[in-house]
Amino acid sequence: MARIFDRAQDFRIDNFQVLSGHPSAKANPLEKLEAQVAVGAIHDSAERCDAPKCHPDTRVAVQDDLYSWILDGDGELDQPKKIKWVTGPAGTGKTAVMGSLSERCESDGVLAATFFFASWSASIGRRRKTALVTTLAHQLARYHPDLREEISKAIDANSDIFNKRLHTQMEVLVLGPLQEIAHHPDRPSLRGAIIIDGLDECEAEQYHDTTATGSKSKSSPPRTDDQDQLEILQVLQKASLDPTFPFRIIIASRPERVFRDFFDPEDSPTPFAQKLDLHEDYNADTDITLFLEAQFNRLRRRYGLPSSWPPPEAIQTLVKNASGQFIYAATVVRFLDKGHRESPKALLEAILEVKAARKTTSNPLEQLDALYSHILESSPDPPLSIRWILTIDWCATRAMLPIPLQFVASNANMLLQTDSESNEAEYLLGNLHSLVQIPSPSDQRTTRYDFYHKSLIDFLEDDGRCGKLYIKWSDVKLFLCDRFTRACATRI
């Protein structure tokens, strides 16, 4: 037991040093900046190798509209809007659109910087605000040699800049260098897009004030996610209003209140940013149809199914059930293709028979919820499976229990064992491959369990959506502590 916690402590120290970036005294300014970067948040990082992208020939109209806006703006010459808010409910494909747009902009030389937040990521840098400005500045320095020199000078002149608030970091690391090169007689013509996805998934950074005696003060309440998200929005807004700021900023998020109030305030008749709603402004049915047809062609080839499968009315039903949510279509395809003993034909018939619990038009996620329930109930023990899904998510992304994150991430399969002779992981999760990324037995020491979409966790955390499948967090905590204790006992 002691050895396990010692190893975990070493892990936390190592990661703290990497995240907080303590460069050596000999490091040059740009090396110091690189030590503060959330590498996994950049669009082409290794961490995003399996990130969703738009299927070929889908989401063409929305990508073209965004790309055109990046190049030509909105036609307002006096006060052009430099920020566009891309929104829509879970599953509308925001991250896929942002990922594909980032690659297109990079290919055409009009990408300034990207940052993809992810609440599920094991990297603290992708879950919090701390590394946002430094990651953007690092990319600006990489893409623009003129900015690189000025950013380097700014870091040299402000050695404590990485300990400053976001507003100050933006002023020193981005706006200051832009203002400097604006005075150059041969100043370069800069343009391009800064793309920030999943800002609604940014978690609050907590600070602890201390009293004169060194004890923590209880006078300041903990910061909320909304506060840090609003701070980021205000920093980006201020940057966009600077006359030397040449870039266009695209922010993608769900339509949470903090974003609605910021982008469409009741007391402002002229919003400072444009809004694009993927659910309301674009009819995704055609794109979802193209996606399903392409995937069914692949399934037919793989399983030797006749060209008459599936019948056209089946695809029409699936498109209707999707209600504009790409996540529904993607989950259906994975369900048909992920290691079930039944044939895809039988599985499709089962999906088409699934009915939503309620018949209203106000909730576009009804059919997705019904599909999630159907898949989870195919587990031999749904409550236990859900406990493990929530346990893996909680330990890998929130680390709110005094149990080493490294231990859980690399030993999830061991925790899932009730005894040395059984494989509880495969028993419980074997039918859930369409929802959970399960490593092969040979990779379970190095590869972590993961989920295809945060929408699954949203579903399980909402008792109004998942109904009888709902598990209280208090039960999950007790369950994990019991399993952790049992696992440690087997190692002593």
GROMACS .gro file of C-alpha atoms in nm:
model
  492
    1MET     CA    1   0.000   0.000   0.000
    2ALA     CA    2   0.275   0.246   0.096
    3ARG     CA    3   0.469   0.173  -0.222
    4ILE     CA    4   0.161   0.245  -0.433
    5PHE     CA    5   0.106   0.583  -0.272
    6ASP     CA    6   0.480   0.666  -0.297
    7ARG     CA    7   0.470   0.599  -0.670
    8ALA     CA    8   0.154   0.808  -0.700
    9GLN     CA    9   0.321   1.096  -0.514
   10ASP     CA   10   0.617   1.082  -0.754
   11PHE     CA   11   0.370   1.089  -1.043
   12ARG     CA   12   0.194   1.397  -0.905
   13ILE     CA   13   0.525   1.577  -0.850
   14ASP     CA   14   0.651   1.496  -1.199
   15ASN     CA   15   0.330   1.615  -1.358
   16PHE     CA   16   0.321   1.929  -1.147
   17GLN     CA   17   0.668   2.018  -1.269
   18VAL     CA   18   0.569   1.959  -1.629
   19LEU     CA   19   0.243   2.151  -1.600
   20SER     CA   20   0.380   2.441  -1.403
   21GLY     CA   21   0.690   2.444  -1.620
   22HIS     CA   22   1.007   2.503  -1.418
   23PRO     CA   23   1.256   2.552  -1.700
   24SER     CA   24   1.625   2.549  -1.635
   25ALA     CA   25   1.815   2.872  -1.588
   26LYS     CA   26   1.971   2.830  -1.931
   27ALA     CA   27   1.637   2.805  -2.116
   28ASN     CA   28   1.574   3.077  -2.371
   29PRO     CA   29   1.244   3.272  -2.361
   30LEU     CA   30   1.067   3.055  -2.617
   31GLU     CA   31   1.172   2.740  -2.431
   32LYS     CA   32   1.020   2.890  -2.118
   33LEU     CA   33   0.702   2.958  -2.314
   34GLU     CA   34   0.695   2.604  -2.449
   35ALA     CA   35   0.709   2.469  -2.092
   36GLN     CA   36   0.375   2.643  -2.026
   37VAL     CA   37   0.190   2.501  -2.328
   38ALA     CA   38  -0.101   2.255  -2.312
   39VAL     CA   39   0.031   2.048  -2.600
   40GLY     CA   40  -0.269   1.817  -2.609
   41ALA     CA   41  -0.506   2.108  -2.670
   42ILE     CA   42  -0.360   2.193  -3.011
   43HIS     CA   43  -0.566   2.066  -3.305
   44ASP     CA   44  -0.301   1.828  -3.443
   45SER     CA   45  -0.169   1.693  -3.113
   46ALA     CA   46  -0.113   1.323  -3.056
   47GLU     CA   47  -0.383   1.333  -2.788
   48ARG     CA   48  -0.637   1.429  -3.057
   49CYS     CA   49  -0.536   1.155  -3.304
   50ASP     CA   50  -0.882   0.997  -3.273
   51ALA     CA   51  -1.073   1.324  -3.243
   52PRO     CA   52  -1.391   1.350  -3.451
   53LYS     CA   53  -1.368   1.501  -3.798
   54CYS     CA   54  -1.637   1.576  -4.051
   55HIS     CA   55  -1.709   1.287  -4.283
   56PRO     CA   56  -1.614   1.370  -4.644
   57ASP     CA   57  -1.880   1.575  -4.825
   58THR     CA   58  -2.063   1.652  -4.499
   59ARG     CA   59  -2.089   1.982  -4.315
   60VAL     CA   60  -1.961   2.150  -4.632
   61ALA     CA   61  -2.193   2.451  -4.611
   62VAL     CA   62  -2.109   2.539  -4.251
   63GLN     CA   63  -1.736   2.495  -4.309
   64ASP     CA   64  -1.751   2.711  -4.621
   65ASP     CA   65  -1.940   2.983  -4.433
   66LEU     CA   66  -1.688   2.987  -4.150
   67TYR     CA   67  -1.391   2.978  -4.387
   68SER     CA   68  -1.534   3.264  -4.593
   69TRP     CA   69  -1.582   3.468  -4.276
   70ILE     CA   70  -1.221   3.404  -4.173
   71LEU     CA   71  -1.095   3.535  -4.507
   72ASP     CA   72  -1.340   3.814  -4.585
   73GLY     CA   73  -1.522   3.899  -4.264
   74ASP     CA   74  -1.887   3.994  -4.245
   75GLY     CA   75  -1.883   4.289  -4.485
   76GLU     CA   76  -1.893   4.552  -4.209
   77LEU     CA   77  -1.611   4.793  -4.291
   78ASP     CA   78  -1.650   5.039  -4.002
   79GLN     CA   79  -1.664   4.798  -3.709
   80PRO     CA   80  -1.605   4.445  -3.835
   81LYS     CA   81  -1.687   4.170  -3.588
   82LYS     CA   82  -1.379   3.963  -3.514
   83ILE     CA   83  -1.551   3.697  -3.302
   84LYS     CA   84  -1.800   3.433  -3.409
   85TRP     CA   85  -1.978   3.204  -3.164
   86VAL     CA   86  -2.054   2.856  -3.298
   87THR     CA   87  -2.305   2.677  -3.078
   88GLY     CA   88  -2.557   2.395  -3.063
   89PRO     CA   89  -2.660   2.120  -2.822
   90ALA     CA   90  -2.448   1.814  -2.748
   91GLY     CA   91  -2.400   1.594  -3.051
   92THR     CA   92  -2.443   1.852  -3.327
   93GLY     CA   93  -2.082   1.805  -3.436
   94LYS     CA   94  -1.920   2.125  -3.310
   95THR     CA   95  -1.585   1.962  -3.233
   96ALA     CA   96  -1.582   1.775  -3.564
   97VAL     CA   97  -1.647   2.098  -3.755
   98MET     CA   98  -1.378   2.284  -3.560
   99GLY     CA   99  -1.128   2.002  -3.616
  100SER     CA  100  -1.189   1.986  -3.990
  101LEU     CA  101  -1.187   2.366  -4.020
  102SER     CA  102  -0.854   2.383  -3.833
  103GLU     CA  103  -0.696   2.139  -4.076
  104ARG     CA  104  -0.833   2.330  -4.375
  105CYS     CA  105  -0.703   2.662  -4.242
  106GLU     CA  106  -0.363   2.513  -4.166
  107SER     CA  107  -0.339   2.365  -4.514
  108ASP     CA  108  -0.417   2.705  -4.668
  109GLY     CA  109  -0.185   2.898  -4.439
  110VAL     CA  110  -0.456   3.091  -4.256
  111LEU     CA  111  -0.444   2.921  -3.916
  112ALA     CA  112  -0.319   3.138  -3.632
  113ALA     CA  113  -0.377   2.911  -3.331
  114THR     CA  114  -0.612   2.651  -3.183
  115PHE     CA  115  -0.715   2.531  -2.838
  116PHE     CA  116  -0.949   2.236  -2.780
  117PHE     CA  117  -1.076   2.215  -2.423
  118ALA     CA  118  -1.185   1.871  -2.302
  119SER     CA  119  -1.326   1.798  -1.958
  120TRP     CA  120  -1.256   1.427  -2.004
  121SER     CA  121  -0.884   1.476  -2.070
  122ALA     CA  122  -0.627   1.352  -1.819
  123SER     CA  123  -0.427   1.665  -1.901
  124ILE     CA  124  -0.501   1.950  -1.659
  125GLY     CA  125  -0.397   2.194  -1.930
  126ARG     CA  126  -0.695   2.098  -2.146
  127ARG     CA  127  -0.942   2.127  -1.861
  128ARG     CA  128  -0.847   2.465  -1.717
  129LYS     CA  129  -0.777   2.820  -1.829
  130THR     CA  130  -0.416   2.838  -1.708
  131ALA     CA  131  -0.242   2.741  -2.032
  132LEU     CA  132  -0.479   2.906  -2.280
  133VAL     CA  133  -0.293   3.230  -2.357
  134THR     CA  134   0.051   3.070  -2.345
  135THR     CA  135  -0.062   2.796  -2.586
  136LEU     CA  136  -0.203   3.055  -2.826
  137ALA     CA  137   0.113   3.268  -2.802
  138HIS     CA  138   0.331   2.963  -2.864
  139GLN     CA  139   0.148   2.888  -3.188
  140LEU     CA  140   0.155   3.252  -3.301
  141ALA     CA  141   0.531   3.249  -3.252
  142ARG     CA  142   0.558   2.927  -3.448
  143TYR     CA  143   0.353   3.044  -3.746
  144HIS     CA  144   0.481   3.404  -3.762
  145PRO     CA  145   0.858   3.476  -3.744
  146ASP     CA  146   0.804   3.848  -3.683
  147LEU     CA  147   0.585   3.776  -3.383
  148ARG     CA  148   0.830   3.514  -3.260
  149GLU     CA  149   1.102   3.773  -3.199
  150GLU     CA  150   0.869   4.017  -3.023
  151ILE     CA  151   0.715   3.745  -2.804
  152SER     CA  152   1.064   3.635  -2.706
  153LYS     CA  153   1.151   3.992  -2.607
  154ALA     CA  154   0.830   4.024  -2.406
  155ILE     CA  155   0.910   3.711  -2.204
  156ASP     CA  156   1.264   3.834  -2.140
  157ALA     CA  157   1.131   4.164  -2.013
  158ASN     CA  158   0.858   4.005  -1.800
  159SER     CA  159   1.012   3.704  -1.630
  160ASP     CA  160   0.709   3.651  -1.405
  161ILE     CA  161   0.451   3.669  -1.684
  162PHE     CA  162   0.350   3.303  -1.645
  163ASN     CA  163   0.226   3.375  -1.293
  164LYS     CA  164   0.003   3.662  -1.404
  165ARG     CA  165  -0.369   3.661  -1.474
  166LEU     CA  166  -0.498   3.588  -1.825
  167HIS     CA  167  -0.567   3.955  -1.906
  168THR     CA  168  -0.204   4.044  -1.834
  169GLN     CA  169  -0.072   3.745  -2.026
  170MET     CA  170  -0.278   3.845  -2.330
  171GLU     CA  171  -0.152   4.203  -2.306
  172VAL     CA  172   0.214   4.102  -2.276
  173LEU     CA  173   0.240   3.787  -2.487
  174VAL     CA  174   0.001   3.868  -2.773
  175LEU     CA  175  -0.117   4.229  -2.794
  176GLY     CA  176   0.216   4.385  -2.703
  177PRO     CA  177   0.408   4.200  -2.976
  178LEU     CA  178   0.132   4.279  -3.229
  179GLN     CA  179   0.153   4.648  -3.141
  180GLU     CA  180   0.531   4.640  -3.178
  181ILE     CA  181   0.531   4.491  -3.528
  182ALA     CA  182   0.252   4.730  -3.629
  183HIS     CA  183   0.510   5.008  -3.602
  184HIS     CA  184   0.758   4.835  -3.831
  185PRO     CA  185   0.792   5.010  -4.168
  186ASP     CA  186   0.785   4.673  -4.343
  187ARG     CA  187   0.529   4.520  -4.108
  188PRO     CA  188   0.389   4.187  -4.224
  189SER     CA  189   0.026   4.146  -4.322
  190LEU     CA  190  -0.112   3.908  -4.062
  191ARG     CA  191  -0.447   3.731  -4.082
  192GLY     CA  192  -0.601   3.400  -3.993
  193ALA     CA  193  -0.819   3.220  -3.743
  194ILE     CA  194  -0.787   3.148  -3.373
  195ILE     CA  195  -1.016   2.850  -3.311
  196ILE     CA  196  -1.121   2.763  -2.955
  197ASP     CA  197  -1.346   2.460  -2.908
  198GLY     CA  198  -1.529   2.326  -2.604
  199LEU     CA  199  -1.496   2.638  -2.389
  200ASP     CA  200  -1.802   2.523  -2.193
  201GLU     CA  201  -1.588   2.230  -2.071
  202CYS     CA  202  -1.332   2.455  -1.903
  203GLU     CA  203  -1.320   2.379  -1.530
  204ALA     CA  204  -1.255   2.643  -1.265
  205GLU     CA  205  -0.905   2.702  -1.137
  206GLN     CA  206  -0.909   2.718  -0.759
  207TYR     CA  207  -0.696   2.955  -0.554
  208HIS     CA  208  -0.648   2.943  -0.176
  209ASP     CA  209  -0.582   3.263   0.013
  210THR     CA  210  -0.385   3.232   0.333
  211THR     CA  211  -0.407   3.426   0.654
  212ALA     CA  212  -0.115   3.585   0.837
  213THR     CA  213  -0.058   3.259   1.020
  214GLY     CA  214  -0.035   3.067   0.694
  215SER     CA  215  -0.367   2.884   0.728
  216LYS     CA  216  -0.619   2.882   0.445
  217SER     CA  217  -0.882   3.150   0.457
  218LYS     CA  218  -1.244   3.041   0.432
  219SER     CA  219  -1.373   3.385   0.339
  220SER     CA  220  -1.344   3.337  -0.037
  221PRO     CA  221  -1.589   3.092  -0.193
  222PRO     CA  222  -1.454   2.854  -0.457
  223ARG     CA  223  -1.456   2.978  -0.813
  224THR     CA  224  -1.717   2.837  -1.047
  225ASP     CA  225  -1.669   2.707  -1.400
  226ASP     CA  226  -1.882   2.998  -1.526
  227GLN     CA  227  -1.644   3.251  -1.374
  228ASP     CA  228  -1.339   3.114  -1.551
  229GLN     CA  229  -1.528   3.072  -1.876
  230LEU     CA  230  -1.646   3.433  -1.854
  231GLU     CA  231  -1.293   3.549  -1.780
  232ILE     CA  232  -1.170   3.379  -2.098
  233LEU     CA  233  -1.452   3.536  -2.301
  234GLN     CA  234  -1.364   3.881  -2.167
  235VAL     CA  235  -0.996   3.836  -2.245
  236LEU     CA  236  -1.074   3.731  -2.602
  237GLN     CA  237  -1.323   4.014  -2.647
  238LYS     CA  238  -1.070   4.273  -2.532
  239ALA     CA  239  -0.808   4.134  -2.767
  240SER     CA  240  -1.047   4.142  -3.062
  241LEU     CA  241  -1.123   4.510  -3.000
  242ASP     CA  242  -0.757   4.611  -3.023
  243PRO     CA  243  -0.700   4.781  -3.363
  244THR     CA  244  -0.371   4.594  -3.412
  245PHE     CA  245  -0.532   4.254  -3.357
  246PRO     CA  246  -0.560   4.104  -3.709
  247PHE     CA  247  -0.710   3.763  -3.636
  248ARG     CA  248  -1.065   3.632  -3.632
  249ILE     CA  249  -1.169   3.424  -3.332
  250ILE     CA  250  -1.411   3.132  -3.351
  251ILE     CA  251  -1.543   3.008  -3.017
  252ALA     CA  252  -1.742   2.682  -3.011
  253SER     CA  253  -1.948   2.585  -2.709
  254ARG     CA  254  -2.282   2.459  -2.597
  255PRO     CA  255  -2.546   2.728  -2.543
  256GLU     CA  256  -2.494   2.749  -2.168
  257ARG     CA  257  -2.620   3.058  -1.986
  258VAL     CA  258  -2.281   3.227  -1.946
  259PHE     CA  259  -2.235   3.221  -2.324
  260ARG     CA  260  -2.590   3.331  -2.403
  261ASP     CA  261  -2.563   3.623  -2.164
  262PHE     CA  262  -2.221   3.722  -2.297
  263PHE     CA  263  -2.288   3.701  -2.669
  264ASP     CA  264  -2.648   3.818  -2.665
  265PRO     CA  265  -2.692   4.052  -2.364
  266GLU     CA  266  -3.038   4.196  -2.312
  267ASP     CA  267  -2.905   4.549  -2.260
  268SER     CA  268  -2.709   4.562  -2.588
  269PRO     CA  269  -2.907   4.615  -2.910
  270THR     CA  270  -2.596   4.553  -3.124
  271PRO     CA  271  -2.410   4.234  -3.033
  272PHE     CA  272  -2.034   4.253  -3.080
  273ALA     CA  273  -2.008   3.899  -3.221
  274GLN     CA  274  -2.188   3.686  -3.474
  275LYS     CA  275  -2.366   3.367  -3.376
  276LEU     CA  276  -2.394   3.046  -3.575
  277ASP     CA  277  -2.624   2.774  -3.438
  278LEU     CA  278  -2.551   2.435  -3.594
  279HIS     CA  279  -2.890   2.302  -3.488
  280GLU     CA  280  -3.107   2.595  -3.595
  281ASP     CA  281  -2.916   2.753  -3.885
  282TYR     CA  282  -2.829   2.437  -4.077
  283ASN     CA  283  -3.038   2.133  -4.163
  284ALA     CA  284  -2.808   1.843  -4.090
  285ASP     CA  285  -3.041   1.575  -4.227
  286THR     CA  286  -2.872   1.560  -4.568
  287ASP     CA  287  -2.526   1.532  -4.413
  288ILE     CA  288  -2.640   1.263  -4.169
  289THR     CA  289  -2.794   1.072  -4.461
  290LEU     CA  290  -2.463   1.086  -4.652
  291PHE     CA  291  -2.276   0.970  -4.344
  292LEU     CA  292  -2.510   0.676  -4.280
  293GLU     CA  293  -2.511   0.567  -4.646
  294ALA     CA  294  -2.132   0.565  -4.654
  295GLN     CA  295  -2.109   0.370  -4.329
  296PHE     CA  296  -2.370   0.116  -4.435
  297ASN     CA  297  -2.177   0.061  -4.760
  298ARG     CA  298  -1.872  -0.018  -4.548
  299LEU     CA  299  -2.067  -0.255  -4.323
  300ARG     CA  300  -2.212  -0.435  -4.626
  301ARG     CA  301  -1.864  -0.495  -4.766
  302ARG     CA  302  -1.726  -0.604  -4.430
  303TYR     CA  303  -2.001  -0.851  -4.345
  304GLY     CA  304  -2.097  -0.961  -4.698
  305LEU     CA  305  -2.451  -0.826  -4.672
  306PRO     CA  306  -2.678  -0.779  -4.976
  307SER     CA  307  -2.704  -0.444  -5.152
  308SER     CA  308  -3.071  -0.423  -5.050
  309TRP     CA  309  -2.966  -0.377  -4.686
  310PRO     CA  310  -3.067  -0.163  -4.516
  311PRO     CA  311  -3.395  -0.066  -4.682
  312PRO     CA  312  -3.426   0.308  -4.762
  313GLU     CA  313  -3.697   0.356  -4.501
  314ALA     CA  314  -3.456   0.236  -4.229
  315ILE     CA  315  -3.208   0.515  -4.311
  316GLN     CA  316  -3.494   0.764  -4.322
  317THR     CA  317  -3.605   0.653  -3.975
  318LEU     CA  318  -3.252   0.683  -3.838
  319VAL     CA  319  -3.214   1.033  -3.984
  320LYS     CA  320  -3.545   1.135  -3.829
  321ASN     CA  321  -3.446   0.988  -3.495
  322ALA     CA  322  -3.113   1.171  -3.503
  323SER     CA  323  -3.291   1.510  -3.492
  324GLY     CA  324  -2.981   1.677  -3.630
  325GLN     CA  325  -2.749   1.507  -3.379
  326PHE     CA  326  -2.446   1.348  -3.547
  327ILE     CA  327  -2.365   1.173  -3.221
  328TYR     CA  328  -2.681   0.960  -3.261
  329ALA     CA  329  -2.580   0.844  -3.610
  330ALA     CA  330  -2.220   0.776  -3.503
  331THR     CA  331  -2.335   0.575  -3.200
  332VAL     CA  332  -2.569   0.365  -3.417
  333VAL     CA  333  -2.285   0.280  -3.655
  334ARG     CA  334  -2.048   0.185  -3.374
  335PHE     CA  335  -2.320  -0.030  -3.217
  336LEU     CA  336  -2.357  -0.222  -3.544
  337ASP     CA  337  -1.982  -0.261  -3.586
  338LYS     CA  338  -1.831  -0.322  -3.242
  339GLY     CA  339  -1.782  -0.684  -3.152
  340HIS     CA  340  -2.137  -0.813  -3.103
  341ARG     CA  341  -2.226  -1.173  -3.170
  342GLU     CA  342  -2.549  -1.072  -3.344
  343SER     CA  343  -2.540  -0.973  -3.708
  344PRO     CA  344  -2.565  -0.603  -3.805
  345LYS     CA  345  -2.907  -0.681  -3.955
  346ALA     CA  346  -3.043  -0.805  -3.623
  347LEU     CA  347  -2.885  -0.519  -3.432
  348LEU     CA  348  -3.033  -0.261  -3.669
  349GLU     CA  349  -3.378  -0.411  -3.628
  350ALA     CA  350  -3.337  -0.382  -3.250
  351ILE     CA  351  -3.238  -0.016  -3.278
  352LEU     CA  352  -3.532   0.066  -3.502
  353GLU     CA  353  -3.763  -0.084  -3.242
  354VAL     CA  354  -3.627   0.139  -2.963
  355LYS     CA  355  -3.881   0.402  -2.865
  356ALA     CA  356  -3.814   0.723  -2.677
  357ALA     CA  357  -3.979   0.738  -2.337
  358ARG     CA  358  -4.151   1.068  -2.413
  359LYS     CA  359  -4.308   1.201  -2.730
  360THR     CA  360  -4.225   1.569  -2.745
  361THR     CA  361  -4.037   1.788  -2.987
  362SER     CA  362  -3.860   2.000  -2.723
  363ASN     CA  363  -3.572   1.764  -2.650
  364PRO     CA  364  -3.358   1.666  -2.953
  365LEU     CA  365  -3.171   1.416  -2.735
  366GLU     CA  366  -3.469   1.191  -2.666
  367GLN     CA  367  -3.375   0.932  -2.925
  368LEU     CA  368  -3.010   0.944  -2.823
  369ASP     CA  369  -3.113   0.885  -2.461
  370ALA     CA  370  -3.326   0.590  -2.569
  371LEU     CA  371  -3.033   0.448  -2.767
  372TYR     CA  372  -2.796   0.489  -2.474
  373SER     CA  373  -3.043   0.312  -2.245
  374HIS     CA  374  -3.087   0.030  -2.492
  375ILE     CA  375  -2.712  -0.029  -2.524
  376LEU     CA  376  -2.643  -0.004  -2.150
  377GLU     CA  377  -2.921  -0.247  -2.073
  378SER     CA  378  -2.754  -0.502  -2.300
  379SER     CA  379  -2.485  -0.539  -2.033
  380PRO     CA  380  -2.533  -0.847  -1.811
  381ASP     CA  381  -2.529  -0.615  -1.507
  382PRO     CA  382  -2.622  -0.256  -1.611
  383PRO     CA  383  -2.594  -0.097  -1.262
  384LEU     CA  384  -2.246  -0.239  -1.209
  385SER     CA  385  -2.139  -0.141  -1.560
  386ILE     CA  386  -2.258   0.215  -1.502
  387ARG     CA  387  -2.072   0.231  -1.170
  388TRP     CA  388  -1.754   0.143  -1.357
  389ILE     CA  389  -1.818   0.391  -1.636
  390LEU     CA  390  -1.869   0.672  -1.383
  391THR     CA  391  -1.573   0.555  -1.176
  392ILE     CA  392  -1.335   0.556  -1.473
  393ASP     CA  393  -1.458   0.898  -1.583
  394TRP     CA  394  -1.440   1.051  -1.237
  395CYS     CA  395  -1.091   0.928  -1.153
  396ALA     CA  396  -0.944   0.998  -1.496
  397THR     CA  397  -1.082   1.351  -1.534
  398ARG     CA  398  -1.162   1.495  -1.192
  399ALA     CA  399  -0.926   1.323  -0.949
  400MET     CA  400  -1.152   1.422  -0.660
  401LEU     CA  401  -1.078   1.114  -0.453
  402PRO     CA  402  -0.753   1.050  -0.261
  403ILE     CA  403  -0.668   0.766  -0.497
  404PRO     CA  404  -0.372   0.804  -0.735
  405LEU     CA  405  -0.483   0.900  -1.084
  406GLN     CA  406  -0.193   0.709  -1.239
  407PHE     CA  407  -0.299   0.396  -1.052
  408VAL     CA  408  -0.657   0.410  -1.176
  409ALA     CA  409  -0.564   0.504  -1.533
  410SER     CA  410  -0.315   0.221  -1.576
  411ASN     CA  411  -0.478  -0.041  -1.356
  412ALA     CA  412  -0.845  -0.003  -1.443
  413ASN     CA  413  -0.860  -0.361  -1.561
  414MET     CA  414  -0.713  -0.486  -1.234
  415LEU     CA  415  -0.972  -0.287  -1.041
  416LEU     CA  416  -1.240  -0.447  -1.252
  417GLN     CA  417  -1.142  -0.796  -1.145
  418THR     CA  418  -1.339  -0.969  -0.871
  419ASP     CA  419  -1.087  -1.252  -0.870
  420SER     CA  420  -0.782  -1.362  -1.065
  421GLU     CA  421  -0.977  -1.614  -1.272
  422SER     CA  422  -1.237  -1.380  -1.419
  423ASN     CA  423  -1.230  -1.084  -1.656
  424GLU     CA  424  -1.497  -0.860  -1.516
  425ALA     CA  425  -1.408  -0.582  -1.759
  426GLU     CA  426  -1.495  -0.791  -2.062
  427TYR     CA  427  -1.796  -0.942  -1.888
  428LEU     CA  428  -1.946  -0.604  -1.794
  429LEU     CA  429  -1.834  -0.384  -2.082
  430GLY     CA  430  -1.808  -0.632  -2.368
  431ASN     CA  431  -2.144  -0.525  -2.513
  432LEU     CA  432  -2.065  -0.156  -2.467
  433HIS     CA  433  -1.788  -0.116  -2.724
  434SER     CA  434  -2.001   0.138  -2.910
  435LEU     CA  435  -1.988   0.367  -2.604
  436VAL     CA  436  -1.660   0.285  -2.429
  437GLN     CA  437  -1.313   0.258  -2.582
  438ILE     CA  438  -1.185  -0.061  -2.420
  439PRO     CA  439  -0.814  -0.146  -2.455
  440SER     CA  440  -0.716  -0.493  -2.562
  441PRO     CA  441  -0.582  -0.724  -2.286
  442SER     CA  442  -0.224  -0.667  -2.405
  443ASP     CA  443  -0.264  -0.287  -2.384
  444GLN     CA  444  -0.448  -0.255  -2.055
  445ARG     CA  445  -0.137  -0.155  -1.862
  446THR     CA  446  -0.054   0.133  -2.095
  447THR     CA  447  -0.384   0.235  -2.255
  448ARG     CA  448  -0.665   0.395  -2.059
  449TYR     CA  449  -1.035   0.334  -2.089
  450ASP     CA  450  -1.208   0.623  -2.264
  451PHE     CA  451  -1.544   0.732  -2.401
  452TYR     CA  452  -1.643   0.829  -2.752
  453HIS     CA  453  -1.837   1.135  -2.643
  454LYS     CA  454  -1.894   1.337  -2.328
  455SER     CA  455  -2.266   1.311  -2.399
  456LEU     CA  456  -2.266   0.964  -2.241
  457ILE     CA  457  -2.148   1.104  -1.907
  458ASP     CA  458  -2.396   1.392  -1.935
  459PHE     CA  459  -2.671   1.133  -1.981
  460LEU     CA  460  -2.566   0.923  -1.682
  461GLU     CA  461  -2.532   1.228  -1.454
  462ASP     CA  462  -2.886   1.348  -1.528
  463ASP     CA  463  -3.149   1.143  -1.344
  464GLY     CA  464  -3.418   1.305  -1.558
  465ARG     CA  465  -3.258   1.162  -1.872
  466CYS     CA  466  -3.133   0.819  -1.766
  467GLY     CA  467  -3.420   0.734  -1.528
  468LYS     CA  468  -3.382   0.395  -1.362
  469LEU     CA  469  -3.017   0.374  -1.472
  470TYR     CA  470  -2.921   0.669  -1.253
  471ILE     CA  471  -2.650   0.603  -0.991
  472LYS     CA  472  -2.583   0.850  -0.708
  473TRP     CA  473  -2.231   0.988  -0.679
  474SER     CA  474  -2.217   0.883  -0.314
  475ASP     CA  475  -2.265   0.522  -0.426
  476VAL     CA  476  -1.990   0.558  -0.687
  477LYS     CA  477  -1.743   0.691  -0.431
  478LEU     CA  478  -1.812   0.409  -0.188
  479PHE     CA  479  -1.785   0.157  -0.470
  480LEU     CA  480  -1.447   0.289  -0.586
  481CYS     CA  481  -1.301   0.305  -0.236
  482ASP     CA  482  -1.405  -0.055  -0.179
  483ARG     CA  483  -1.248  -0.174  -0.504
  484PHE     CA  484  -0.930   0.027  -0.449
  485THR     CA  485  -0.886  -0.119  -0.101
  486ARG     CA  486  -0.944  -0.467  -0.237
  487ALA     CA  487  -0.696  -0.415  -0.520
  488CYS     CA  488  -0.428  -0.283  -0.283
  489ALA     CA  489  -0.477  -0.582  -0.054
  490THR     CA  490  -0.391  -0.818  -0.340
  491ARG     CA  491  -0.062  -0.638  -0.397
  492ILE     CA  492   0.064  -0.636  -0.038
   0.00000   0.00000   0.00000
